[in-house]
Coordinates of C-alpha atoms in Angstrom, one line a residue:
M1 CA -141.6 169.6 116.0
S2 CA -144.0 172.4 115.7
T3 CA -146.9 173.2 117.6
A4 CA -150.3 172.8 115.8
L5 CA -152.0 176.2 114.6
Y6 CA -155.1 175.9 116.7
R7 CA -152.8 175.6 119.8
R8 CA -150.5 178.4 118.9
Y9 CA -153.3 180.8 118.1
R10 CA -155.7 179.7 121.0
P11 CA -157.5 183.0 122.3
E12 CA -156.3 184.2 125.7
T13 CA -159.3 186.8 126.2
F14 CA -162.9 187.0 125.2
A15 CA -161.8 189.8 122.7
D16 CA -159.9 187.2 120.7
V17 CA -162.7 184.7 120.3
I18 CA -164.2 185.0 116.9
G19 CA -167.8 184.4 116.1
Q20 CA -169.2 184.1 119.6
E21 CA -169.9 187.7 120.4
H22 CA -173.5 186.6 121.6
V23 CA -171.6 184.7 124.6
T24 CA -168.6 186.7 125.2
E25 CA -170.3 190.0 125.6
P26 CA -172.8 188.9 128.2
L27 CA -170.0 187.1 130.1
M28 CA -167.7 190.2 130.1
Q29 CA -170.5 192.3 131.3
A30 CA -171.4 189.8 134.1
L31 CA -167.5 190.1 135.2
R32 CA -167.6 193.8 135.2
T33 CA -170.7 193.9 137.5
G34 CA -169.7 191.1 139.6
R35 CA -172.8 189.0 138.7
V36 CA -170.9 185.8 138.1
G37 CA -172.8 182.5 138.4
H38 CA -171.9 179.5 140.3
A39 CA -172.3 177.2 137.2
Y40 CA -172.2 177.6 133.5
L41 CA -173.3 175.2 130.6
F42 CA -171.5 176.0 127.3
S43 CA -172.8 174.1 124.3
G44 CA -172.3 174.1 120.6
P45 CA -170.6 172.3 117.8
R46 CA -166.9 171.1 118.1
G47 CA -164.1 173.3 117.7
C48 CA -166.1 176.5 118.3
G49 CA -164.5 177.7 121.4
K50 CA -166.4 176.2 124.3
T51 CA -163.4 174.9 126.3
T52 CA -161.3 177.9 125.3
S53 CA -164.0 180.2 126.6
A54 CA -164.1 178.2 129.9
R55 CA -160.3 178.8 130.4
I56 CA -160.7 182.5 129.6
L57 CA -163.3 182.6 132.2
A58 CA -161.1 180.7 135.0
R59 CA -158.6 183.3 134.0
C60 CA -160.7 186.3 134.4
L61 CA -161.9 185.0 137.8
N62 CA -158.5 184.4 139.2
C63 CA -156.6 187.3 137.9
E64 CA -154.9 189.4 140.6
Q65 CA -156.9 192.5 139.2
G66 CA -160.1 190.5 138.9
P67 CA -162.5 189.3 138.9
T68 CA -162.2 191.4 135.3
P69 CA -163.5 191.0 131.7
T70 CA -159.7 191.8 130.6
P71 CA -157.0 189.7 132.4
C72 CA -153.8 191.5 133.1
G73 CA -151.7 188.6 131.5
T74 CA -148.7 189.3 134.0
C75 CA -149.9 187.9 137.4
D76 CA -149.0 184.3 138.2
S77 CA -152.4 182.9 137.5
C78 CA -152.6 184.7 134.3
V79 CA -149.2 183.3 133.1
A80 CA -150.2 179.9 134.3
L81 CA -153.3 179.7 132.3
A82 CA -151.8 181.4 129.2
R83 CA -151.3 179.5 126.1
G84 CA -148.0 177.9 127.0
G85 CA -148.5 178.0 130.7
S86 CA -148.1 175.1 133.2
G87 CA -151.6 175.3 134.5
S88 CA -153.1 176.0 137.9
V89 CA -153.9 173.4 140.4
D90 CA -157.0 175.5 141.1
V91 CA -158.3 174.9 137.7
I92 CA -159.3 171.3 136.9
E93 CA -160.3 170.0 133.5
I94 CA -162.1 166.6 133.6
D95 CA -162.8 164.6 130.6
A96 CA -166.1 163.1 131.2
A97 CA -165.9 160.7 128.6
S98 CA -163.4 158.8 130.7
H99 CA -164.4 160.1 134.2
G100 CA -168.2 160.2 134.0
G101 CA -169.1 157.6 136.4
V102 CA -170.6 157.9 139.9
D103 CA -167.4 157.2 141.7
D104 CA -165.7 160.0 139.9
A105 CA -168.6 162.2 140.6
R106 CA -168.3 161.4 144.5
D107 CA -164.6 162.2 144.2
L108 CA -165.1 165.5 142.6
R109 CA -167.6 166.3 145.2
E110 CA -165.3 165.6 148.0
R111 CA -162.3 167.6 146.7
A112 CA -164.4 170.3 145.9
S113 CA -164.9 170.9 149.5
Y114 CA -161.3 172.1 150.0
G115 CA -160.6 175.6 149.1
P116 CA -158.2 176.9 146.5
A117 CA -154.5 176.5 147.1
Q118 CA -153.0 179.6 145.0
S119 CA -156.2 181.3 143.5
R120 CA -159.4 183.1 144.3
F121 CA -161.7 180.4 142.9
K122 CA -161.5 176.6 142.3
V123 CA -162.8 176.1 138.9
Y124 CA -164.0 172.8 137.5
I125 CA -164.3 172.4 133.6
I126 CA -166.0 169.3 132.7
D127 CA -165.6 168.6 129.1
E128 CA -167.9 166.3 126.9
A129 CA -170.4 166.6 129.9
H130 CA -173.0 164.7 128.0
M131 CA -170.9 161.7 128.7
V132 CA -171.6 161.7 132.3
T133 CA -174.0 158.9 133.4
P134 CA -177.4 159.8 135.1
Q135 CA -176.0 158.5 138.4
G136 CA -172.9 160.6 138.0
F137 CA -175.2 163.8 137.6
N138 CA -177.2 162.6 140.5
A139 CA -174.1 162.4 142.6
L140 CA -173.1 166.1 141.5
L141 CA -176.5 167.4 141.9
K142 CA -176.3 168.7 145.3
I143 CA -173.0 170.4 145.0
V144 CA -173.9 172.0 141.7
E145 CA -177.0 173.3 143.3
E146 CA -175.3 174.8 146.4
P147 CA -171.6 174.7 145.9
P148 CA -169.2 176.5 148.1
E149 CA -168.4 180.0 147.6
H150 CA -164.9 179.3 146.1
V151 CA -166.1 176.7 143.6
K152 CA -167.2 177.3 139.9
F153 CA -168.5 174.8 137.7
V154 CA -168.3 175.0 133.6
F155 CA -170.1 172.1 131.8
A156 CA -169.1 171.9 128.0
T157 CA -170.9 169.6 125.7
T158 CA -171.9 169.2 122.2
E159 CA -175.2 167.7 123.0
P160 CA -176.9 169.6 125.7
E161 CA -180.2 167.8 125.3
K162 CA -178.3 164.7 127.0
V163 CA -177.5 166.7 130.2
I164 CA -180.3 165.9 132.9
G165 CA -182.8 168.7 133.2
T166 CA -182.0 169.1 136.9
I167 CA -178.3 170.1 136.1
R168 CA -179.3 172.3 133.0
S169 CA -181.8 174.4 135.2
R170 CA -179.1 175.2 137.7
T171 CA -176.7 176.7 135.3
H172 CA -176.3 179.6 133.0
H173 CA -176.7 178.1 129.3
Y174 CA -174.8 180.0 126.7
P175 CA -175.2 178.2 123.1
F176 CA -172.1 178.6 120.9
R177 CA -172.6 178.6 117.2
L178 CA -170.2 177.7 114.2
V179 CA -168.3 180.8 112.8
P180 CA -169.6 182.3 109.6
P181 CA -167.6 181.7 106.4
A182 CA -166.8 185.4 105.9
Q183 CA -165.5 185.9 109.3
M184 CA -163.5 182.7 109.3
L185 CA -162.1 183.8 105.9
D186 CA -160.6 186.9 107.3
Y187 CA -159.2 185.0 110.3
V188 CA -157.4 182.5 108.2
Q189 CA -156.1 185.3 105.9
Q190 CA -154.6 187.1 109.2
L191 CA -152.9 184.0 110.3
C192 CA -151.3 183.2 106.8
A193 CA -150.0 186.7 107.0
A194 CA -148.7 186.2 110.6
E195 CA -147.2 182.8 109.4
K196 CA -145.7 184.5 106.3
V197 CA -147.4 182.1 104.1
E198 CA -148.4 182.6 100.5
V199 CA -151.7 181.3 99.5
E200 CA -152.8 180.8 95.8
G201 CA -156.3 182.0 94.9
G202 CA -159.3 179.8 95.7
V203 CA -157.4 177.7 98.3
L204 CA -158.5 179.6 101.5
P205 CA -162.5 179.4 100.3
L206 CA -161.9 175.7 99.9
V207 CA -160.2 175.3 103.3
V208 CA -163.0 177.4 105.2
R209 CA -165.7 175.2 103.3
A210 CA -163.9 172.0 104.4
G211 CA -163.7 173.4 107.9
G212 CA -167.4 173.8 108.0
G213 CA -167.4 176.8 110.6
S214 CA -165.3 174.9 113.1
V215 CA -162.3 177.1 113.9
R216 CA -160.3 174.2 115.1
D217 CA -161.0 171.9 112.1
T218 CA -160.3 174.9 109.7
L219 CA -156.8 175.6 111.6
S220 CA -156.0 172.0 111.3
L221 CA -156.6 171.7 107.5
L222 CA -154.6 174.9 107.0
D223 CA -152.0 173.6 109.1
Q224 CA -151.6 170.3 107.0
L225 CA -151.6 172.3 103.7
I226 CA -148.9 174.5 104.9
A227 CA -146.8 171.5 106.1
G228 CA -147.4 169.8 102.8
S229 CA -146.6 172.8 100.6
E230 CA -143.4 173.3 98.8
G231 CA -141.6 176.3 100.0
S232 CA -143.8 179.1 101.6
T233 CA -146.7 178.9 99.0
V234 CA -149.9 176.7 99.2
G235 CA -150.9 175.7 95.6
Y236 CA -154.3 175.3 94.6
E237 CA -153.6 171.8 92.8
R238 CA -152.2 170.2 95.8
A239 CA -155.2 171.8 98.0
V240 CA -157.7 170.3 95.8
A241 CA -155.9 166.9 95.7
L242 CA -155.6 167.0 99.3
L243 CA -159.0 168.1 100.4
G244 CA -160.8 165.9 97.8
Y245 CA -162.7 168.6 96.0
T246 CA -163.3 168.7 92.4
H247 CA -160.9 170.9 90.4
G248 CA -162.4 174.2 89.3
A249 CA -161.3 173.6 85.8
L250 CA -163.4 170.3 85.6
L251 CA -166.5 172.2 87.1
D252 CA -165.9 174.9 84.5
E253 CA -165.8 172.3 81.8
V254 CA -169.1 170.6 82.9
V255 CA -170.9 174.0 83.2
D256 CA -169.8 175.0 79.7
A257 CA -170.7 171.8 78.3
V258 CA -174.1 171.7 79.9
A259 CA -174.9 175.3 78.8
A260 CA -173.7 174.4 75.2
R261 CA -175.7 171.1 75.2
D262 CA -172.5 169.3 74.6
A263 CA -173.5 165.7 75.8
A264 CA -170.1 164.1 74.7
A265 CA -168.1 166.6 76.7
V266 CA -170.4 166.2 79.8
F267 CA -170.1 162.5 79.7
A268 CA -166.4 162.6 79.1
A269 CA -166.1 164.6 82.3
V270 CA -168.2 162.3 84.4
D271 CA -166.2 159.4 83.2
R272 CA -162.9 161.1 84.3
V273 CA -164.4 161.9 87.7
V274 CA -165.1 158.2 88.2
Q275 CA -161.8 157.0 86.7
T276 CA -159.7 159.2 88.8
G277 CA -161.3 157.8 91.8
Q278 CA -163.3 160.7 93.0
D279 CA -166.4 160.3 95.0
P280 CA -169.3 160.9 92.7
R281 CA -171.3 162.3 95.7
R282 CA -168.5 164.8 96.5
F283 CA -168.6 166.0 92.8
V284 CA -172.3 166.5 92.6
E285 CA -171.9 168.5 95.9
D286 CA -169.3 170.6 94.2
L287 CA -171.4 171.1 91.1
L288 CA -174.3 172.2 93.2
E289 CA -171.9 174.7 95.0
R290 CA -170.9 176.0 91.5
L291 CA -174.5 176.5 90.5
R292 CA -175.2 178.3 93.6
D293 CA -172.4 180.8 92.9
L294 CA -173.6 181.2 89.3
I295 CA -177.1 182.1 90.6
V296 CA -175.5 184.6 92.9
V297 CA -173.4 186.0 90.1
A298 CA -176.4 186.5 87.8
A299 CA -178.4 187.9 90.7
T300 CA -175.9 190.3 92.2
R301 CA -173.9 191.2 89.0
E302 CA -171.2 193.7 89.9
G303 CA -171.9 193.0 93.7
A304 CA -170.9 189.4 93.3
A305 CA -167.2 189.9 94.7
A306 CA -168.9 191.1 98.2
V307 CA -171.1 188.0 98.5
L308 CA -168.3 185.5 97.2
R309 CA -165.6 186.4 99.5
G310 CA -162.2 185.1 98.8
V311 CA -163.0 184.3 95.0
P312 CA -160.5 185.9 92.5
Q313 CA -161.9 188.6 90.3
D314 CA -161.0 186.5 87.1
E315 CA -163.0 183.6 88.4
I316 CA -166.0 185.8 89.1
D317 CA -165.8 187.2 85.4
R318 CA -165.8 183.6 84.1
M319 CA -168.8 182.6 86.3
S320 CA -170.6 185.9 84.8
A321 CA -170.1 184.6 81.3
Q322 CA -171.4 181.0 82.3
A323 CA -174.4 182.5 84.1
A324 CA -175.3 184.7 81.1
A325 CA -175.1 181.4 78.9
F326 CA -177.7 179.7 81.1
G327 CA -180.1 182.2 82.1
A328 CA -181.9 182.6 85.5
A329 CA -184.6 180.2 84.9
E330 CA -182.5 177.4 83.6
L331 CA -179.9 178.0 86.5
S332 CA -182.6 177.6 88.9
R333 CA -183.9 174.5 87.2
A334 CA -180.4 172.8 87.1
A335 CA -179.9 173.5 90.5
D336 CA -183.1 171.6 91.5
V337 CA -182.0 168.8 89.4
V338 CA -178.7 168.5 90.9
N339 CA -180.0 168.9 94.6
A340 CA -182.6 166.1 93.8
A341 CA -179.8 163.8 92.3
L342 CA -177.8 164.5 95.6
T343 CA -180.6 163.6 97.8
E344 CA -181.1 160.3 95.7
M345 CA -177.4 159.3 96.0
T346 CA -177.6 159.1 99.8
G347 CA -177.0 155.3 100.5
A348 CA -177.2 154.6 96.7
T349 CA -175.3 151.3 95.8
S350 CA -174.7 152.8 92.1
P351 CA -173.7 156.3 92.6
R352 CA -172.2 156.5 89.0
L353 CA -175.6 155.4 87.7
H354 CA -177.3 158.3 89.8
L355 CA -174.6 160.8 88.3
E356 CA -175.1 160.0 84.8
L357 CA -179.0 160.1 85.0
M358 CA -178.5 163.6 86.5
V359 CA -176.4 164.7 83.6
A360 CA -179.0 163.5 81.2
R361 CA -181.8 165.2 82.8
L362 CA -179.6 168.5 82.8
L363 CA -179.1 168.2 79.0
V364 CA -182.7 167.6 78.2
P365 CA -184.9 170.5 79.6
A366 CA -187.8 169.6 77.1
A367 CA -188.5 166.4 79.2
D368 CA -189.0 168.8 82.3
T369 CA -192.8 169.4 82.5
T370 CA -192.7 171.5 85.3
D371 CA -193.0 175.3 85.3
R372 CA -189.2 175.8 85.7
G373 CA -188.6 173.6 82.6
A374 CA -191.0 175.6 80.5
L375 CA -189.4 178.8 81.7
A376 CA -185.9 177.4 81.0
R377 CA -187.1 176.6 77.3
V378 CA -188.5 179.9 76.6
E379 CA -185.4 181.5 78.1
R380 CA -183.3 179.5 75.7
L381 CA -185.6 180.4 72.7
E382 CA -185.4 184.0 73.5
R383 CA -181.6 183.9 73.8
R384 CA -181.3 182.1 70.3
M385 CA -183.6 184.8 68.7
G386 CA -181.8 187.7 70.1
I387 CA -184.5 189.5 71.5
D388 CA -185.2 190.8 75.1
E389 CA -188.7 189.3 75.6
H390 CA -190.6 186.4 74.0
P391 CA -193.0 187.9 71.3
S392 CA -195.8 186.6 73.2
M393 CA -195.2 188.8 76.2
R394 CA -195.3 192.0 74.3
A395 CA -198.2 194.2 74.9
V396 CA -200.7 194.6 72.0
P397 CA -201.8 198.2 71.4
D398 CA -205.6 199.2 71.7
R399 CA -207.0 199.6 68.4
P400 CA -209.7 202.0 67.6
P401 CA -213.3 200.6 67.4
V402 CA -214.9 199.5 64.3
E403 CA -217.4 201.8 62.7
P404 CA -220.6 200.4 61.4
V405 CA -221.1 199.9 57.7
D406 CA -224.2 199.9 55.8
I407 CA -225.4 197.0 53.6
R408 CA -224.4 198.1 50.3
T409 CA -221.0 199.3 51.4
A410 CA -220.4 195.7 52.9
R411 CA -221.7 194.2 49.8
K412 CA -219.4 195.9 47.6
A413 CA -216.2 195.2 49.7
R414 CA -217.6 191.5 49.6
E415 CA -217.7 191.4 45.8
E416 CA -214.1 193.0 45.5
A417 CA -212.6 190.5 48.0
A418 CA -214.4 187.4 46.3
P419 CA -211.1 186.1 44.6
S420 CA -209.1 185.8 48.0
V421 CA -210.3 183.7 50.9
E422 CA -209.5 186.2 53.6
E423 CA -208.6 189.8 53.7
P424 CA -204.9 190.6 54.8
V425 CA -204.7 192.1 57.9
A426 CA -202.7 195.0 58.1
A427 CA -200.1 195.6 61.0
S428 CA -201.0 198.6 63.3
P429 CA -198.5 201.3 62.9
E430 CA -198.3 201.5 66.7
E431 CA -197.0 197.9 66.8
A432 CA -193.3 198.5 66.6
P433 CA -191.4 195.2 65.8
P434 CA -189.0 193.7 68.2
V435 CA -185.5 195.1 68.0
P436 CA -182.9 192.1 67.9
A437 CA -179.6 192.4 70.1
G438 CA -177.3 192.7 67.1
P439 CA -177.5 191.7 63.5
V440 CA -180.1 189.0 62.7
T441 CA -178.7 185.6 61.8
L442 CA -180.1 182.7 59.6
P443 CA -180.5 180.6 62.8
Q444 CA -182.5 183.4 64.2
I445 CA -184.5 183.5 61.3
R446 CA -184.9 179.4 61.4
D447 CA -186.2 179.7 65.0
A448 CA -188.6 182.4 64.2
W449 CA -190.0 181.0 61.1
P450 CA -193.1 179.3 62.7
E451 CA -194.2 182.4 64.2
V452 CA -193.8 184.1 60.8
L453 CA -195.9 181.6 59.2
E454 CA -198.6 181.9 61.7
I455 CA -198.8 185.8 61.0
V456 CA -199.1 185.0 57.5
K457 CA -201.8 182.6 58.0
K458 CA -203.7 185.1 60.2
G459 CA -203.1 187.8 57.5
K460 CA -203.9 185.9 54.2
R461 CA -204.5 182.1 54.4
T462 CA -204.0 181.5 50.4
A463 CA -200.5 183.0 51.1
W464 CA -199.9 180.6 53.9
T465 CA -200.8 177.6 51.8
V466 CA -197.8 178.5 49.6
L467 CA -195.5 179.0 52.5
F468 CA -196.3 176.4 55.1
T469 CA -193.8 174.0 53.6
S470 CA -190.9 176.5 52.9
L471 CA -187.7 176.6 54.6
P472 CA -185.1 179.5 55.1
R473 CA -181.8 178.4 53.5
A474 CA -179.4 181.3 53.4
Y475 CA -179.3 184.9 54.5
D476 CA -176.5 187.4 53.8
G477 CA -178.0 190.4 55.6
E478 CA -180.4 191.6 52.9
V479 CA -181.4 188.9 50.7
L480 CA -183.1 185.6 52.1
T481 CA -183.3 182.5 50.2
V482 CA -186.3 180.6 50.7
A483 CA -186.5 176.7 49.3
F484 CA -189.9 175.1 48.5
P485 CA -190.5 171.4 48.0
N486 CA -192.4 171.7 44.6
E487 CA -192.3 174.0 41.6
A488 CA -195.9 175.1 41.8
D489 CA -195.2 176.8 45.2
V490 CA -192.3 178.7 43.8
A491 CA -194.3 179.9 40.8
S492 CA -197.1 180.9 43.3
F493 CA -194.7 182.8 45.3
R494 CA -193.3 184.8 42.3
Q495 CA -196.6 185.4 40.8
P496 CA -197.4 189.2 40.8
Q497 CA -200.5 190.7 42.5
G498 CA -201.9 193.9 43.7
A499 CA -199.9 196.1 46.0
G500 CA -199.8 194.2 49.6
E501 CA -201.4 191.2 48.1
S502 CA -198.7 189.1 46.7
V503 CA -197.2 186.0 48.8
S504 CA -193.7 187.8 49.0
E505 CA -195.4 190.7 50.3
Q506 CA -197.2 189.0 52.9
L507 CA -194.0 187.0 53.9
R508 CA -191.9 190.2 54.0
A509 CA -194.4 192.0 56.3
A510 CA -194.5 189.1 58.7
I511 CA -190.6 188.9 59.0
H512 CA -190.5 192.6 59.7
Q513 CA -193.2 192.2 62.3
V514 CA -191.3 189.4 64.1
L515 CA -187.7 190.2 63.6
G516 CA -187.6 193.8 62.7
I517 CA -185.9 193.4 59.2
R518 CA -186.7 194.1 55.8
V519 CA -185.5 191.4 53.3
K520 CA -185.4 190.7 49.6
F521 CA -186.1 187.1 48.4
L522 CA -184.4 184.4 46.3
T523 CA -186.5 181.2 45.7
R524 CA -185.5 177.9 44.8
H525 CA -186.8 174.4 44.2
E526 CA -185.7 171.5 46.8
P527 CA -187.5 168.3 46.2
S528 CA -186.1 167.1 49.5
A529 CA -187.4 169.9 51.5
D530 CA -190.6 167.8 52.5
D531 CA -188.7 165.6 54.9
K532 CA -187.2 168.6 56.7
A533 CA -190.4 170.8 56.8
G534 CA -190.5 170.8 60.5
P535 CA -193.5 171.6 62.8
A536 CA -194.8 174.2 60.5
A537 CA -195.2 171.7 57.6
E538 CA -196.9 169.0 59.9
K539 CA -199.5 171.5 61.4
G540 CA -200.1 172.8 57.8
A541 CA -200.5 169.5 56.5
A542 CA -203.1 168.4 59.2
E543 CA -205.1 171.6 58.7
M544 CA -205.0 171.3 54.9
G545 CA -205.9 167.8 54.5
A546 CA -206.4 167.0 50.8
A547 CA -204.9 170.3 49.6
E548 CA -202.3 169.6 46.9
K549 CA -200.0 171.6 44.9
G550 CA -200.9 174.9 46.3
A551 CA -204.7 174.4 45.2
V552 CA -207.0 175.4 48.1
A553 CA -210.8 175.0 48.5
P554 CA -212.6 178.0 49.8
P555 CA -213.3 177.6 53.6
Q556 CA -216.6 176.8 55.1
P557 CA -218.2 179.3 57.4
E558 CA -217.5 178.5 60.8
N559 CA -221.0 178.7 61.9
P560 CA -223.3 178.0 58.8
L561 CA -226.8 179.1 59.0
P562 CA -229.3 176.3 59.0
P563 CA -231.3 175.5 55.9
A564 CA -234.6 176.8 56.9
V565 CA -234.4 180.2 58.8
E566 CA -237.3 182.5 59.0
W567 CA -236.1 186.2 58.9
N568 CA -238.2 189.1 60.0
V569 CA -236.4 191.9 58.2
V570 CA -237.7 195.5 59.5
P571 CA -237.9 197.7 56.6
I572 CA -235.3 200.5 56.7
P573 CA -236.2 203.9 55.0
S574 CA -234.0 205.3 52.5
A575 CA -231.3 207.6 53.3
T576 CA -231.9 209.6 50.3
S577 CA -235.6 209.5 49.6
D578 CA -238.9 209.6 51.4
E579 CA -240.7 207.8 49.0
K580 CA -242.7 204.4 50.1
P581 CA -241.0 201.3 49.0
T582 CA -242.5 199.3 46.1
D583 CA -242.6 195.6 45.2
P584 CA -240.2 194.4 43.0
E585 CA -240.9 192.8 39.6
P586 CA -242.2 189.3 40.2
E587 CA -240.2 186.4 38.5
P588 CA -242.7 183.3 37.5
S589 CA -239.4 180.8 38.0
A590 CA -239.3 181.7 41.9
T591 CA -242.8 180.2 42.8
A592 CA -242.2 177.2 40.6
D593 CA -238.9 176.4 42.1
R594 CA -238.9 177.5 45.7
P595 CA -242.1 178.3 47.9
G596 CA -242.2 181.7 49.2
P597 CA -244.0 183.3 52.2
E598 CA -247.7 182.8 52.2
A599 CA -248.6 186.5 52.4
S600 CA -247.0 189.8 51.4
S601 CA -247.3 193.0 52.8
P602 CA -246.0 196.6 51.8
A603 CA -243.3 196.4 54.4
S604 CA -241.8 193.4 52.4
T605 CA -240.8 195.5 49.5
P606 CA -237.3 197.0 49.0
P607 CA -237.0 200.9 49.0
A608 CA -237.3 202.5 46.1
S609 CA -234.0 204.2 46.3
L610 CA -232.3 200.9 46.2
P611 CA -231.1 200.0 42.4
A612 CA -232.7 197.3 40.8
S613 CA -229.4 195.5 40.1
E614 CA -228.9 195.4 43.8
A615 CA -232.4 194.7 45.1
T616 CA -232.7 191.6 42.6
P617 CA -229.1 190.4 42.1
A618 CA -228.5 188.5 38.7
G619 CA -228.8 184.7 39.0
R620 CA -230.9 184.7 42.1
D621 CA -234.4 183.6 42.2
V622 CA -236.5 186.0 44.4
P623 CA -240.2 184.8 45.3
Q624 CA -242.9 187.3 44.1
N625 CA -243.9 188.0 47.7
A626 CA -240.4 188.3 49.1
R627 CA -240.3 190.4 52.1
Y628 CA -238.1 193.7 52.0
G629 CA -234.2 192.8 52.6
E630 CA -234.5 189.3 51.5
A631 CA -232.7 189.8 48.1
V632 CA -229.6 191.6 50.1
V633 CA -229.7 188.9 52.9
R634 CA -229.7 186.0 50.3
E635 CA -226.8 187.7 48.4
L636 CA -224.8 188.5 51.5
L637 CA -225.3 185.1 53.5
N638 CA -226.3 182.6 51.1
A639 CA -229.5 182.1 53.1
N640 CA -232.6 180.1 52.2
F641 CA -236.0 181.2 53.5

C-alpha cells in the first residue's frame, strides 16, 4: 500500500505552502512579533491548504522554540504534528459536518476550560465550520469571544457566508485562493522529478486543468495516472482517456477542417465524438480552450511559450500555422460562436444537435451579420488575394486641383471625345498598385475580377460593356486567357483603337492597378459562360437593361436641364481684341421655328474675335435677337431658350 501523493507531500511549514503567500506571510509576521490572535477563520475552495495551514499554525505555536514562524521540526510537538506523526492531544481537529450540534458545542466549551497536557496552547481546528448549526455557534459564542489564555480556535470553511456574523466578527479572516496554473505546473513537475516519473508532453497541462487550481485534486489525479501507467512513464493517450478530455489530434483535425471549410471532415469528427461516447459539452469546452490557445499564439507570436506553459514547442508551432490559416478576426468570431453554443448546451436535452448547429455556424461566416462576421469575410478575401490589406483600406493620394478651362477649349475637347461615352480616367502616378505576397495565381485573379471590372467601368464605360460578362480562365504567369459569352464581345475586345483607348488596354491597366502585374491576353468564345458570369454579370445586366451584343445607347445626363430655362449670359470681352461685339447674321428660319427673346441689346451679340463657325454652329438655328453666348451654350449643353 502506498500513501497518496497529497499526504506524502503535505507542507510542514508556511514556506512550503504554494499559491497562498497573501495568507502565510502575514501569519509568519504575526508569529515573529507575538501578535497572534485567539481565533482565526480560514476560508476558500477545497484543497487549497486551509486545514494544512491550521496544522502548521498549531505546530508553530507549540514548538519548543516558539511561537515561531519556522518550527524546528525536532521537538516532541513538531514531530507529533509532522506528516507521519501520531498527533498531539492538545491539537484537536473536529469535523463540524458530524459534530456541529449544540451538544457538541457545549462539550467543546467544557473541555476547553482545562489546560493543555503537553504543549503551550490547546488548539481547536474546526473543519467544515459552515456545517455548525446556529444553535451550536451560539453555544460557542462566549468562549470564542473570551477564551482562556491557553486556547486558540481555527475555523476552516468553504462557505464563510454561512458562518454567523457574531462568530466572524470575533476572528481574523484569511481567504485562501486557488493556485494559479503556472505555479501549479511547476509544482507537479517537481513532484514528478522527486518521484522519478517520466511524463509525456501535454499530460501535466491536462492534469493541472482537470485539478482546477486545487492542490489536493491535482495531486490525486496525478497519483491516479502514475498508478495506472505502464512502467515509469505516464502516456498522453492514457491520460486523455482517463481524464475524459478530447484528444489533441481530434482537435487539430477539427480546427484544420474549419479553417479549410471542409464540412465533410468537420461533421465526420463530430460523429466520431458522439460514437465514442464522449460528452459533447466536454468536446465544446476543449474546442473553446483550443481556440483560446490559437488567439494567444496569434497575439504573442514568439512569446507564446511563455504564456502557454507546459505545451511542447512542436504543438505551439502547429498552433501558429492554424492561427495563420484563420486570422485574428475569424478566430475571435469562432470563439464567440463556440462560447455561445456552450452556454446553450447547459441543460439541453439534445447536445448533439447543438454541437452540429455550432459547427454549421462556424463553417458559414457569410451568415453572420455582425461586425465580427464582416471582418472575418474581409480577412479571408485578403488572404486569398495575397495582399496585406484590402484595396478599400489603401489611402488615395491627393490630386492637384483642376485648372479652369475656357469655353472654346472645352468645346474642342468635347468634339474630340464625341465617339466615346466617357473619357478614360488615367491612373495617378502616385497610386502604386498593391504588391501581392508571392506570385499571383488564377484564383487570386478570379477573386479580384469584380474589382477590376469596377475600375474599367469608372474609366471607360464602353469597355466595361464588353467585359462585364467575361471570365478569366487560365493564367501562366504572363498570358491571361479571358472567355466571353458571345463572339461580338470577342471582336470588340480585339478591335484596335488609339493608344490607351482599346478594351484590352483598359483591362490591362485595371489589372495592374489592382494586382500589380502586367499581362498579355488570349480570348476565346464560351457559349456557356453566361450561366457562370457571377455577380459582375448580374450587376452589369441590371445596369445595362436592354443592351445586347455590346451595343450601348449613349447615357443620359444625370441632371438634365428643364426645357425652358432663361439664361442671362454676361458678355465676356475678347482676350485678343478690344473691339465691340457685333450681332451675328440673322437666320430667317430661326424666327419661324422657334420664338426668341422679345428684345435684343448690344450686349447680346458674340464678340468679334469669336469665329463665325463657333459663334453660329452648323446645323443650329439661332434666333436673330439671340443674346451673346447663347450659341455656345446651345452647342455645349443642348439647352433650349
